[in-house]
Coordinates of C-alpha atoms and ligand atoms in Angstrom, one line a residue:
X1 CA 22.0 34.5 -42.6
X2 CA 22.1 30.9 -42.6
X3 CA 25.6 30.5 -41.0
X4 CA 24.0 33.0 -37.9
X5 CA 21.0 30.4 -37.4
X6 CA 23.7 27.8 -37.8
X7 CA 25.4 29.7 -34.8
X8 CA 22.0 30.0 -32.9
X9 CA 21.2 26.5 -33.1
X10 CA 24.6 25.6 -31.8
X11 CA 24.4 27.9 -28.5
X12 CA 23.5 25.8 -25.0
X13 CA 19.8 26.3 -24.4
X14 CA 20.9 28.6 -21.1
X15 CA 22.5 31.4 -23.5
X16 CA 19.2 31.4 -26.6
X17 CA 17.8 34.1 -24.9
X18 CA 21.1 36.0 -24.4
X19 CA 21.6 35.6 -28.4
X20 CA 17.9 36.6 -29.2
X21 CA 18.6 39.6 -26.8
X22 CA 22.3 40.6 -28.7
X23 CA 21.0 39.9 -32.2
X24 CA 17.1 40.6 -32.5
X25 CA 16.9 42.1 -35.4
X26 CA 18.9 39.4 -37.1
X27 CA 17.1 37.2 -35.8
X28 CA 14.1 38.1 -36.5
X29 CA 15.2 38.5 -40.5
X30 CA 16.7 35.1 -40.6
X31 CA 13.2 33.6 -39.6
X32 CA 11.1 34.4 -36.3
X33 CA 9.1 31.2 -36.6
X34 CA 12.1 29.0 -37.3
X35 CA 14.1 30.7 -34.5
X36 CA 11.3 29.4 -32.4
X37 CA 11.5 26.2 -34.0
X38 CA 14.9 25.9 -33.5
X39 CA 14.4 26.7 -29.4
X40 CA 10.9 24.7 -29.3
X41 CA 13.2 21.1 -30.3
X42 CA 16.1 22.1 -28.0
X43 CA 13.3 22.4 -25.1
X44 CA 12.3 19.3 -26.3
X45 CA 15.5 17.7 -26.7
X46 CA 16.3 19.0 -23.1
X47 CA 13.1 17.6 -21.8
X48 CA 13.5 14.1 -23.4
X49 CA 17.3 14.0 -22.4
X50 CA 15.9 14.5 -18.7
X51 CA 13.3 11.8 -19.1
X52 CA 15.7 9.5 -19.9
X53 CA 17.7 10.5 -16.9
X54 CA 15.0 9.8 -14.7
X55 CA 14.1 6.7 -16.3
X56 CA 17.8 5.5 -16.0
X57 CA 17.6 6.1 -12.7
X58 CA 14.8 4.5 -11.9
X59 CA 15.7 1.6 -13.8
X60 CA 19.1 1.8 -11.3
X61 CA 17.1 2.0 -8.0
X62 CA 15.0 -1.0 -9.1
X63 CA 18.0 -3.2 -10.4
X64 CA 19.9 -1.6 -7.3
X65 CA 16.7 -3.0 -4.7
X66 CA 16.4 -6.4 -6.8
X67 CA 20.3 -7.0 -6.8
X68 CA 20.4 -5.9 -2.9
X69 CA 19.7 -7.6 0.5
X70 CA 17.0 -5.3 1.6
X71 CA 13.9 -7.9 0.5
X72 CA 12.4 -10.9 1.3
X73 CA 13.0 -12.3 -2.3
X74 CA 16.5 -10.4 -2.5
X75 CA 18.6 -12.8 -0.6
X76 CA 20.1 -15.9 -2.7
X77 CA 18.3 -18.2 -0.7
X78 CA 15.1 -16.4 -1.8
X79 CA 13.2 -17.0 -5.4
X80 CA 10.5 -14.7 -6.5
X81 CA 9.0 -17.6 -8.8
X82 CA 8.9 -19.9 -5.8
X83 CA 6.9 -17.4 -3.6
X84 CA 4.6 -18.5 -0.9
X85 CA 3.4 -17.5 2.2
X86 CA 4.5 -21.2 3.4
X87 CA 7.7 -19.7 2.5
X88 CA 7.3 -16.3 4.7
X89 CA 6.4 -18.8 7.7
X90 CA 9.5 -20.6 7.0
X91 CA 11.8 -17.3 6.7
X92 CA 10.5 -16.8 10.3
X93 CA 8.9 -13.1 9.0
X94 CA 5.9 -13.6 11.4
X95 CA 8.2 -13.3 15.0
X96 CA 6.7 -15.6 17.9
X97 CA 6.7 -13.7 20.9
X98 CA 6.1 -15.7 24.3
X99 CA 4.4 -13.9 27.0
X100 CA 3.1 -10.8 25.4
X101 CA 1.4 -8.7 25.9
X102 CA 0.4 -11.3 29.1
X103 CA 2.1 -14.5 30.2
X104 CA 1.0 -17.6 28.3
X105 CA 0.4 -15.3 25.2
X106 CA 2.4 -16.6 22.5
X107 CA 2.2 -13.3 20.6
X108 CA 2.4 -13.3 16.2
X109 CA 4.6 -10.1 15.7
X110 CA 4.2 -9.0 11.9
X111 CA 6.4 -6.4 12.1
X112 CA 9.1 -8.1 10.4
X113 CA 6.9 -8.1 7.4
X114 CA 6.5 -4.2 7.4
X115 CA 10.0 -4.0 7.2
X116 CA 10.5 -5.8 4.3
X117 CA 9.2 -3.8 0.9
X118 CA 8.9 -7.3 -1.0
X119 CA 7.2 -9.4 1.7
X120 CA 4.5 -6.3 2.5
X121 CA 4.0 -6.0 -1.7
X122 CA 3.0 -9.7 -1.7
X123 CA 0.6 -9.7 1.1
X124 CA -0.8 -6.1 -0.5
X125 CA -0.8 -8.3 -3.8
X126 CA -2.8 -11.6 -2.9
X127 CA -5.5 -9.6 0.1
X128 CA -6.0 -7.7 -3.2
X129 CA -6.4 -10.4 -5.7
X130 CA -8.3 -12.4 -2.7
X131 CA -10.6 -9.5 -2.2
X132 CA -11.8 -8.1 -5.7
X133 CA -13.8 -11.0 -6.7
X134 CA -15.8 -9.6 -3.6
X135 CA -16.4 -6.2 -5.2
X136 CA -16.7 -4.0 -2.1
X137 CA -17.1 -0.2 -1.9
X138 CA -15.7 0.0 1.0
X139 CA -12.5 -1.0 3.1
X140 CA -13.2 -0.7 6.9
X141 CA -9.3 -1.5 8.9
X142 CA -9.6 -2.7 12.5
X143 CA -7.2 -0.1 14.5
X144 CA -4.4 -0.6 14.7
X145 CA -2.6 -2.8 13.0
X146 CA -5.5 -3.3 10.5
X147 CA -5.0 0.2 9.1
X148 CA -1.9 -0.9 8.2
X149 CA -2.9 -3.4 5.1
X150 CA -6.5 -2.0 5.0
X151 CA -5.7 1.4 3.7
X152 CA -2.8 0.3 0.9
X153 CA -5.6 -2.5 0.4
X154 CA -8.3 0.3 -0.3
X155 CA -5.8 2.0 -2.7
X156 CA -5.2 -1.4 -4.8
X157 CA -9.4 -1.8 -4.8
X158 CA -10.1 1.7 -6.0
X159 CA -12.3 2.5 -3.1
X160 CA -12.5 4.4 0.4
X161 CA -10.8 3.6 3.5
X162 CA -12.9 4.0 7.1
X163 CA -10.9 3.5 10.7
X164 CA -13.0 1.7 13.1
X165 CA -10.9 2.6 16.2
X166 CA -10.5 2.1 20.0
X167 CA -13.0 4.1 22.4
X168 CA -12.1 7.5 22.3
X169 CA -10.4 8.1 19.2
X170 CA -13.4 9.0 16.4
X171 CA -13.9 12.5 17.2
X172 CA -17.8 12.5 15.2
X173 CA -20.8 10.6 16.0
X174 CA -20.3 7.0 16.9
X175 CA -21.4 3.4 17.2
X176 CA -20.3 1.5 19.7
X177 CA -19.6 -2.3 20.8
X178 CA -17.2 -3.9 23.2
X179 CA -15.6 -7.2 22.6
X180 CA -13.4 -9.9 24.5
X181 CA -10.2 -10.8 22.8
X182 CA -7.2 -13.6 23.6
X183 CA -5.7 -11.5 26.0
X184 CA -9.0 -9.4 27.4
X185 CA -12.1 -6.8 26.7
X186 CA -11.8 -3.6 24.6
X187 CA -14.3 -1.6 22.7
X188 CA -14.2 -0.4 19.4
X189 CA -15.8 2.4 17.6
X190 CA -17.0 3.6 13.9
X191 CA -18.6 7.1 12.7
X192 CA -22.2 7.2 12.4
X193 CA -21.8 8.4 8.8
X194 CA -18.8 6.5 7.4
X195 CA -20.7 4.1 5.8
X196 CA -23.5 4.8 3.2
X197 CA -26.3 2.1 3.3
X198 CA -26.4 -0.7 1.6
X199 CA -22.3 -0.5 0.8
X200 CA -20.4 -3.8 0.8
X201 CA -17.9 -3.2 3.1
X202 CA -14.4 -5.5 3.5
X203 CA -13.2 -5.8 7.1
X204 CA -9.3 -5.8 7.4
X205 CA -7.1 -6.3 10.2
X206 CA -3.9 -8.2 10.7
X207 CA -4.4 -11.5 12.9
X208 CA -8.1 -13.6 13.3
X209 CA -7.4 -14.8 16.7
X210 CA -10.8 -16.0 19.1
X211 CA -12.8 -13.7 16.7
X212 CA -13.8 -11.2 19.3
X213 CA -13.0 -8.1 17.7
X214 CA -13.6 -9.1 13.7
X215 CA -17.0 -9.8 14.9
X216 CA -17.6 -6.4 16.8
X217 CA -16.3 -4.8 13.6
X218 CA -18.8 -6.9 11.7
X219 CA -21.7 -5.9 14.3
X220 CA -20.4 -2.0 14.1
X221 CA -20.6 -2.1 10.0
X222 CA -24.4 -4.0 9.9
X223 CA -26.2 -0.9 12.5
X224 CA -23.8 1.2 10.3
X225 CA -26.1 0.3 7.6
X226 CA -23.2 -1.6 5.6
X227 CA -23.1 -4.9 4.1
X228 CA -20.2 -7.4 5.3
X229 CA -18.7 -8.8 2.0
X230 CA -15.8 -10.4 3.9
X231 CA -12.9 -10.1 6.3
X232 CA -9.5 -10.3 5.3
X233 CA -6.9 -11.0 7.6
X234 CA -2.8 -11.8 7.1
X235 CA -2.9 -14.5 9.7
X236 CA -5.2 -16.4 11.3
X237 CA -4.7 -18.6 14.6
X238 CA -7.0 -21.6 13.5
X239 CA -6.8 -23.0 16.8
X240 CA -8.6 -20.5 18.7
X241 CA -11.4 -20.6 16.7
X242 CA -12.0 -16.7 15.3
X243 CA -14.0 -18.5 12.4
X244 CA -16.8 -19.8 14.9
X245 CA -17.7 -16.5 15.5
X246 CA -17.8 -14.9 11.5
X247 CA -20.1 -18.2 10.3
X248 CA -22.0 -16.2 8.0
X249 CA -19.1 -14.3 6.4
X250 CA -16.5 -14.8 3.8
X251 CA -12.7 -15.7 5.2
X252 CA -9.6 -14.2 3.5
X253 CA -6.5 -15.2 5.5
X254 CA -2.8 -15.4 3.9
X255 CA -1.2 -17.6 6.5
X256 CA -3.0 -20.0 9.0
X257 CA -1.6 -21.6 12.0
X258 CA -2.7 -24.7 13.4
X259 CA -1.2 -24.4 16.7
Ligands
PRP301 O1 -9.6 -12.3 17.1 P1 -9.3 -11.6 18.4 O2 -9.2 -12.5 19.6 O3 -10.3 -10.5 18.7 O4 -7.9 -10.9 18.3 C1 -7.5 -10.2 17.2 C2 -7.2 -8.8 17.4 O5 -6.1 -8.7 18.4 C3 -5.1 -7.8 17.9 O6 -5.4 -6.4 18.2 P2 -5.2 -5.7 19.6 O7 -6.5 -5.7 20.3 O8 -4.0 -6.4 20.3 O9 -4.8 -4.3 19.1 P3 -3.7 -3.5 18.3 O10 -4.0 -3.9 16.8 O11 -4.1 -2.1 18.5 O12 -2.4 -3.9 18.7 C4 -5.2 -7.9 16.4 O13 -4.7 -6.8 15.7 C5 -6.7 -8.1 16.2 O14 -7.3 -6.8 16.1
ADE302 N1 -1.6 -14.3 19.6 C1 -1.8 -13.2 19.0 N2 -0.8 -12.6 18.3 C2 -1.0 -11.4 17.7 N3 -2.1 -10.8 17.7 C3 -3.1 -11.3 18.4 N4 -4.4 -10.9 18.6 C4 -5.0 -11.8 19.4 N5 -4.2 -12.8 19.7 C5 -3.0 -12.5 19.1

């Protein structure tokens, strides 16, 4: 009897229920509950072993991305330690474009920083370790390229996310105010209900340029019934003067250009 559950616990966990099925009986006079046993530890063994499969493999995809040229801080000439956002100026990961989207426009093209995971996990990192001592209940992103950081933002904060978009878009009930910007007029829109009153609400969006539309967004918010906490911002072009117009609110920006 002993050699058989010797046998049983030797048999690949696939073919268990193949030698429960041939020797029942048996089985069940060696020991029902230690049969079980015996299958209950190779499930578990099974289900460890594939644990720390995974876990291997993540460890292998992490030393894979670390060791690899894919990052911002992967390159030799990169050091995590010596992160700054000086530093993602200097790497050039915030492309000048001259003449868009209208001549005399020198446009700040972030999408080089989407692209790279490590650059895009450090601005996540600081707006979010610039933003909590603000404790808002709400992230609001400025379409488009505000819903970009403002929703992983949200995520980091533990709170909700609301689109304030272009005219048009919001399908529901809406509030709306129209702006001028570097490169001229637009309006923007927020749901009626998207904001419950009193709520302090964090404005995101990716560049502060003449202020135009962060100050809409702030306007849209306030008859929202919503609080402004603050505005967060990746960059902010400190020569056109977006702060002049946002005097009574707090300023997170990563990266500020003086000319
Ligand atoms: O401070 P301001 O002078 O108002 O300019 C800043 C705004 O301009 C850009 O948006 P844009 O209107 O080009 O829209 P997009 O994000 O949809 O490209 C930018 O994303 C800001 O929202
Ligand atoms: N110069 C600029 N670059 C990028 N986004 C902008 N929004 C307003 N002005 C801008």
């Amino acid at each position: 009897m002993e050699a058989l559950s010797v046998h049983i616990c030797r048999v690949p966990l696939f073919a268990v229920p193949k030698v429960y099925d041939a020797f029942p009986l048996a089985v069940e006079c060696v020991e029902r509950t230690r049969f079980m046993r015996t299958c209950g530890s190779i499930i578990y063994q099974g289900v460890q072993n594939s644990l720390k499969i995974r876990q291997a493999q993540h460890n292998n995809h992490l030393r894979n991305r670390k060791g690899g040229k894919r990052g911002f801080f992967n390159s030799k000439r990169r050091d995590p330690a010596q992160f700054s956002m000086e530093k993602l100026l200097a790497e050039a990961l915030v492309r000048d474009v001259p003449d868009f989207p209208k001549p005399g426009i020198l446009f700040k093209d972030i999408t080089p920083v989407l692209q790279d995971y490590d650059a895009l996990r450090q601005v996540i990192d600081k707006m979010t370790e610039q933003s909590r001592p603000l404790k808002v209940d709400v992230v609001v992103g400025i379409e488009a390229r505000g819903f970009i950081f403002g929703a992983p933002l949200a995520l980091e904060l533990e709170v909700g996310f609301v689109p304030l978009r272009k005219l048009g878009k919001l399908p529901y009930n809406r509030l709306v105010e129209e702006y001028a910007l570097e490169y001229g007029t637009n309006t923007v829109e927020i749901h009626t209900d998207s904001i419950k009153p009193g709520q302090r609400v964090l404005i995101v969006d990716d560049v502060l340029a003449t202020g135009g539309t962060a100050a809409a967004a702030a306007r849209l918010v306030e008859r929202a019934g919503g609080q402004v906490a603050g505005l967060c911002f990746l960059i902010e072009l400190d020569f056109l003067e977006g702060r002049k117009a946002l005097e009574n609110y707090p300023i997170i920006s990563l990266i500020r250009y003086q000319e």
